[in-house]
Amino acid sequence: MNEKLIRCFEEAAGEYVSGERLSRELGISRTAVWKRIRKLEEEGYVFQSSTRLGYRLVSGPQRLRVDALLARLSGTGFEHAVQVLESVDSTQNAAHEALLAGAPEGALVFAEAQTEGRGRLGRAWYSPPGKGIYMSFILKPDVPLALAPQMTLLIAVALCRAIRKETGADATIKWPNDILIGGRKVSGILVETMLEADAVKAMVAGVGITANVREEEFPEELRPRATSLLEATGRPTEREALVGAFFEQFAQLYALYKTDGFAPIRSLWEALSSTLHGRVAITTAQGVVTGAAEGITDEGALVVREDDGRLRKLYSGDVAAPAPSSGGGSGRTG
Ligand code: BTN
């Protein structure tokens, strides 16, 4: 039955096919057609739907191919130990295991799906099969622990530049680790740091990019604040090309960081940031801080000038929608 459905779309060669026609040709109800399309989406097919025109097949399931990835990664330093897993709890766990087994800097793990993808602050990362980029890689930078957060900012710059270059979308960075398009999150970064006697022994850097997910496929609770590259650009993203673009950017910035330090990365981050130069309301463990976001420090802290003029350095928190401009007095609560 699915083969027949797919054949209908293939015959339409990328044009819309009405729900009514599909229902007639398959001899099933329109609701049953809709359910089958949802099922195919879970397998990695990408459709567009229109209440007027019906459904259009945008792309079939695409697998990440190791040889194609290796060609894209050539010369970046990330082409020597690449694994592509079909499904894993979290690529972070797989990379931690590789690290314990002696994997070098540059080892890289991808998965087509994650059953327990994780984000910052213990949140889950939505990881449907074949529709996103879920990857973790090992870094062994020679930095003191206090400067470890710089890596998240460096990765954010590489990611933002790669998304802009590859898709043309107007991606920006929301402090500390989100990439937004049109104010909605399309990608996140999670850097986990391993210590040895207070020094950074290694980092496992995880990047999730929501590539080819349609709005209707997102879990309802994510819909208001999440988007995908497909939704933002109207086109499916070729994941291998985007991976290549990311590591090309990352390799350049990492080399620059090693020679010139954090200052040039900070300038690039500030230029791409949607958090700076405006009012912010930031939820921290101590309460909400409101004020003007003025910059970031070398430790990756966000510098906020509160409404009473005091400067606050925030090391972690969630930036909410811009706070209304101050009428005087402190906006800090809690
Ligand atoms: C965040 O936005 O809070 C960070 C999200 C990081 C998600 C990626 S997906 C690949 C890697 N594996 C995980 O379990 N998490 C990261």
Coordinates of C-alpha atoms and ligand atoms in Angstrom, one line a residue:
M1 CA 0.0 0.0 0.0
N2 CA 2.8 2.4 0.9
E3 CA 4.6 1.5 -2.4
K4 CA 1.4 2.4 -4.3
L5 CA 1.2 5.7 -2.4
I6 CA 4.9 6.5 -3.1
R7 CA 4.4 5.6 -6.8
C8 CA 1.5 8.2 -7.0
F9 CA 3.9 10.8 -5.7
E10 CA 6.7 9.7 -8.0
E11 CA 4.3 9.9 -11.0
A12 CA 3.4 13.4 -10.0
A13 CA 7.1 14.4 -10.2
G14 CA 7.2 16.8 -7.4
E15 CA 3.7 18.4 -8.1
Y16 CA 0.8 18.3 -5.6
V17 CA -1.6 15.4 -5.6
S18 CA -4.9 16.0 -4.0
G19 CA -6.1 14.0 -1.0
E20 CA -9.2 13.1 -2.9
R21 CA -7.2 11.6 -5.8
L22 CA -4.9 9.6 -3.4
S23 CA -8.0 8.3 -1.6
R24 CA -9.5 7.2 -4.9
E25 CA -6.4 5.6 -6.3
L26 CA -5.7 3.7 -3.0
G27 CA -9.3 2.9 -2.2
I28 CA -9.0 4.2 1.3
S29 CA -10.4 7.2 3.2
R30 CA -8.7 10.6 3.2
T31 CA -8.0 10.2 6.9
A32 CA -6.3 6.9 6.1
V33 CA -4.3 8.7 3.4
W34 CA -3.2 11.3 6.0
K35 CA -2.2 8.6 8.5
R36 CA -0.1 6.9 5.9
I37 CA 1.6 10.1 5.0
R38 CA 2.4 10.7 8.6
K39 CA 3.9 7.2 8.8
L40 CA 6.1 7.8 5.8
E41 CA 7.2 11.0 7.4
E42 CA 8.4 9.0 10.4
E43 CA 10.5 6.9 8.0
G44 CA 12.2 10.0 6.7
Y45 CA 10.0 11.1 3.7
V46 CA 9.4 14.8 3.5
F47 CA 6.1 16.1 2.3
Q48 CA 4.6 19.5 1.9
S49 CA 0.8 19.8 2.4
S50 CA -1.7 22.4 1.3
T51 CA -5.3 22.5 2.3
R52 CA -6.2 23.5 -1.3
L53 CA -3.8 21.4 -3.3
G54 CA -3.1 18.2 -1.3
Y55 CA 0.3 16.7 -0.7
R56 CA 3.6 17.0 -2.5
L57 CA 6.6 14.7 -2.0
V58 CA 9.7 16.9 -1.4
S59 CA 12.2 14.2 -0.8
G60 CA 12.6 10.5 0.1
P61 CA 14.5 9.2 3.2
Q62 CA 18.1 10.2 2.9
R63 CA 20.8 8.4 4.8
L64 CA 24.0 9.9 5.9
R65 CA 26.7 8.2 3.8
V66 CA 30.1 7.7 5.4
D67 CA 32.0 8.1 2.1
A68 CA 30.2 11.3 1.2
L69 CA 30.8 12.7 4.7
L70 CA 34.5 11.8 4.5
A71 CA 34.8 13.7 1.2
R72 CA 33.1 16.8 2.7
L73 CA 35.3 16.6 5.9
S74 CA 38.6 16.2 4.0
G75 CA 41.2 18.7 5.4
T76 CA 39.2 19.7 8.4
G77 CA 40.8 17.3 10.9
F78 CA 37.5 15.5 11.5
E79 CA 37.8 12.9 8.8
H80 CA 39.9 10.4 10.6
A81 CA 37.4 8.6 13.0
V82 CA 33.8 9.0 11.7
Q83 CA 31.0 6.8 12.9
V84 CA 27.4 6.9 11.6
L85 CA 25.0 5.1 13.8
E86 CA 21.4 4.2 12.8
S87 CA 20.0 4.9 16.3
V88 CA 21.5 5.6 19.6
D89 CA 20.4 6.9 23.0
S90 CA 22.6 10.0 22.5
T91 CA 25.6 10.7 20.3
Q92 CA 27.0 12.4 23.4
N93 CA 27.1 9.0 25.2
A94 CA 28.6 7.3 22.1
A95 CA 31.3 10.0 21.9
H96 CA 32.0 9.7 25.7
E97 CA 32.5 5.9 25.2
A98 CA 34.8 6.5 22.3
L99 CA 36.8 9.0 24.4
L100 CA 37.1 6.4 27.2
A101 CA 38.3 3.9 24.7
G102 CA 41.1 6.3 23.7
A103 CA 39.6 8.2 20.7
P104 CA 41.7 11.2 19.6
E105 CA 40.6 14.8 19.1
G106 CA 38.5 15.0 16.0
A107 CA 36.6 11.7 16.5
L108 CA 33.1 12.3 15.3
V109 CA 29.8 10.4 15.9
F110 CA 26.6 10.9 13.9
A111 CA 23.2 9.2 14.4
E112 CA 20.2 9.0 12.2
A113 CA 18.0 9.1 15.3
Q114 CA 18.5 9.5 19.1
T115 CA 16.1 8.0 21.6
E116 CA 17.4 10.1 24.5
G117 CA 18.9 13.2 22.8
R118 CA 19.7 15.7 25.4
G119 CA 20.1 19.5 25.6
R120 CA 21.2 22.0 28.2
L121 CA 19.7 22.0 31.6
G122 CA 18.6 18.4 31.3
R123 CA 16.1 19.1 28.5
A124 CA 15.4 16.5 25.8
W125 CA 16.4 17.1 22.2
Y126 CA 13.8 16.2 19.6
S127 CA 15.7 13.7 17.3
P128 CA 13.3 12.1 14.7
P129 CA 15.0 9.6 12.3
G130 CA 16.6 10.9 9.1
K131 CA 15.4 14.5 9.6
G132 CA 18.1 16.2 11.5
I133 CA 21.8 16.3 12.1
Y134 CA 22.7 14.8 15.5
M135 CA 26.5 14.7 16.0
S136 CA 29.1 14.8 18.8
F137 CA 32.8 15.3 18.4
I138 CA 35.8 15.1 20.7
L139 CA 38.0 18.2 21.3
K140 CA 41.1 18.4 23.4
P141 CA 41.9 22.1 23.6
D142 CA 44.6 23.3 26.0
V143 CA 42.4 25.7 28.0
P144 CA 41.8 26.3 31.7
L145 CA 38.4 25.2 33.0
A146 CA 37.3 28.9 33.4
L147 CA 37.6 29.4 29.7
A148 CA 35.8 26.2 28.6
P149 CA 32.5 28.1 27.8
Q150 CA 34.4 29.8 25.0
M151 CA 34.1 26.6 23.0
T152 CA 30.3 26.8 23.0
L153 CA 30.5 30.3 21.6
L154 CA 33.1 29.3 19.0
I155 CA 30.9 26.4 17.8
A156 CA 27.9 28.8 17.7
V157 CA 29.7 31.1 15.3
A158 CA 30.8 28.2 13.1
L159 CA 27.2 26.8 13.1
C160 CA 25.6 30.1 12.4
R161 CA 27.9 30.9 9.5
A162 CA 27.5 27.4 8.0
I163 CA 23.7 27.6 8.1
R164 CA 23.8 31.1 6.5
K165 CA 26.2 30.0 3.8
E166 CA 24.5 26.7 3.0
T167 CA 20.8 27.7 3.2
G168 CA 20.8 31.5 2.8
A169 CA 18.7 31.8 6.0
D170 CA 19.2 34.7 8.3
A171 CA 20.4 32.7 11.3
T172 CA 21.4 34.4 14.5
I173 CA 22.9 33.3 17.8
K174 CA 20.9 33.5 21.0
W175 CA 23.1 33.4 24.1
P176 CA 24.5 31.0 25.1
N177 CA 23.9 28.1 22.7
D178 CA 20.9 28.5 20.4
I179 CA 20.8 29.2 16.7
L180 CA 17.6 31.0 15.7
I181 CA 15.9 31.7 12.5
G182 CA 13.0 34.2 12.6
G183 CA 13.2 34.1 16.4
R184 CA 12.7 30.3 16.6
K185 CA 15.3 27.7 17.5
V186 CA 16.7 25.6 14.7
S187 CA 19.9 24.3 16.3
G188 CA 21.5 23.8 19.7
I189 CA 24.9 23.1 21.2
L190 CA 25.9 21.1 24.2
V191 CA 29.5 21.0 25.3
E192 CA 30.4 18.5 28.1
T193 CA 33.8 19.0 29.7
M194 CA 35.9 16.3 31.2
L195 CA 38.4 17.4 33.9
E196 CA 41.6 16.0 35.2
A197 CA 43.0 17.7 38.3
D198 CA 41.0 20.9 37.5
A199 CA 42.3 21.1 33.9
V200 CA 40.3 20.4 30.8
K201 CA 41.1 16.9 29.7
A202 CA 38.6 16.7 26.8
M203 CA 35.3 18.1 25.6
V204 CA 32.5 16.2 24.0
A205 CA 30.7 18.8 21.8
G206 CA 27.2 18.0 20.6
V207 CA 25.3 19.8 17.9
G208 CA 21.7 19.2 16.9
I209 CA 20.3 20.8 13.8
T210 CA 16.6 20.4 12.9
A211 CA 16.9 20.1 9.2
N212 CA 13.9 18.6 7.4
V213 CA 11.1 18.5 9.9
R214 CA 7.7 20.0 8.9
E215 CA 5.9 22.2 11.4
E216 CA 3.1 19.7 11.9
E217 CA 5.6 17.0 12.8
F218 CA 7.0 18.8 15.8
P219 CA 5.6 17.8 19.2
E220 CA 3.0 20.4 20.0
E221 CA 4.8 21.9 22.9
L222 CA 7.8 22.7 20.7
R223 CA 5.9 24.3 17.8
P224 CA 5.8 27.9 19.1
R225 CA 9.5 28.2 19.6
A226 CA 11.1 25.6 17.3
T227 CA 11.6 25.6 13.5
S228 CA 13.5 23.7 10.9
L229 CA 15.6 24.6 8.0
L230 CA 12.9 23.2 5.7
E231 CA 10.3 25.5 7.2
A232 CA 12.6 28.5 7.2
T233 CA 13.8 28.1 3.6
G234 CA 11.0 26.1 1.9
R235 CA 13.7 23.7 0.7
P236 CA 15.0 20.4 2.1
T237 CA 18.6 20.6 3.4
E238 CA 21.2 18.3 2.1
R239 CA 22.6 17.2 5.5
E240 CA 26.0 16.1 4.3
A241 CA 26.7 19.4 2.7
L242 CA 25.7 21.3 5.8
V243 CA 28.0 19.0 7.9
G244 CA 30.8 19.8 5.6
A245 CA 30.1 23.5 5.7
F246 CA 30.0 23.4 9.5
F247 CA 33.4 21.6 9.9
E248 CA 35.0 23.9 7.3
Q249 CA 34.0 26.9 9.4
F250 CA 34.8 25.2 12.7
A251 CA 38.3 24.2 11.6
Q252 CA 39.1 27.8 10.5
L253 CA 37.8 29.3 13.7
Y254 CA 39.5 26.7 15.9
A255 CA 42.8 27.3 14.2
L256 CA 42.3 31.1 14.7
Y257 CA 41.4 30.5 18.4
K258 CA 44.6 28.5 18.9
T259 CA 46.8 31.3 17.4
D260 CA 45.0 34.5 18.3
G261 CA 42.9 33.6 21.3
F262 CA 39.2 34.4 21.9
A263 CA 39.1 38.0 20.9
P264 CA 38.4 37.5 17.2
I265 CA 35.8 34.8 18.0
R266 CA 34.1 37.2 20.4
S267 CA 33.8 39.9 17.7
L268 CA 32.3 37.4 15.3
W269 CA 29.9 36.1 17.9
E270 CA 28.8 39.6 18.8
A271 CA 28.1 40.4 15.2
L272 CA 25.9 37.4 14.8
S273 CA 24.1 37.7 18.1
S274 CA 20.4 38.4 18.4
T275 CA 20.8 38.8 22.2
L276 CA 23.1 41.8 22.3
H277 CA 22.3 45.5 21.8
G278 CA 18.7 45.2 23.1
R279 CA 16.8 44.6 26.3
V280 CA 16.7 41.1 27.6
A281 CA 14.9 39.2 30.3
I282 CA 16.9 36.3 31.4
T283 CA 15.7 33.5 33.7
T284 CA 18.5 32.4 36.0
A285 CA 18.6 30.0 38.9
Q286 CA 18.4 33.2 41.1
G287 CA 15.5 34.7 39.3
V288 CA 14.8 36.9 36.3
V289 CA 17.4 39.5 35.3
T290 CA 16.2 42.3 33.0
G291 CA 18.3 45.0 31.4
A292 CA 20.4 45.7 28.4
A293 CA 22.7 43.0 27.1
E294 CA 26.0 44.7 26.4
G295 CA 28.5 42.0 25.5
I296 CA 30.2 38.7 26.6
T297 CA 33.3 38.2 28.7
D298 CA 36.2 36.0 28.0
E299 CA 34.6 33.3 30.2
G300 CA 31.5 33.4 27.9
A301 CA 29.4 35.2 30.5
L302 CA 26.7 37.6 29.2
V303 CA 27.1 41.1 30.5
V304 CA 23.8 42.7 31.4
R305 CA 23.4 46.3 32.5
E306 CA 20.4 46.2 34.9
D307 CA 18.0 49.1 35.0
D308 CA 19.6 50.6 38.1
G309 CA 22.9 50.8 36.2
R310 CA 24.6 47.8 37.9
L311 CA 26.5 45.4 35.6
R312 CA 25.7 41.7 36.1
K313 CA 27.7 38.8 34.6
L314 CA 25.5 35.8 33.8
Y315 CA 27.0 32.4 33.3
S316 CA 23.9 30.5 32.5
G317 CA 20.2 31.2 32.0
D318 CA 17.5 31.4 29.4
V319 CA 16.9 34.5 27.4
A320 CA 13.2 35.2 27.0
A321 CA 11.5 37.6 24.5
P322 CA 12.9 41.1 24.8
A323 CA 11.8 42.8 27.9
P324 CA 9.8 46.1 27.5
S325 CA 12.0 49.1 28.0
S326 CA 12.6 50.1 31.6
G327 CA 10.5 52.7 33.5
G328 CA 13.4 53.0 36.0
G329 CA 14.3 50.8 38.9
S330 CA 15.6 47.3 39.0
G331 CA 13.8 44.7 36.8
R332 CA 15.4 41.9 38.8
T333 CA 13.1 39.6 40.6
G334 CA 13.6 36.5 42.8
Ligands
BTN1 C1 20.5 22.6 23.6 O1 20.0 23.3 22.8 O2 20.2 22.6 24.8 C2 21.6 21.6 23.1 C3 21.1 20.6 22.2 C4 22.1 19.6 21.7 C5 21.6 18.5 21.0 C6 22.7 17.6 20.4 S1 22.0 16.4 19.2 C7 23.6 15.6 19.2 C8 24.1 15.6 20.6 N1 23.6 14.5 21.3 C9 22.8 14.8 22.3 O3 22.2 14.0 23.1 N2 22.7 16.2 22.4 C10 23.5 16.8 21.4

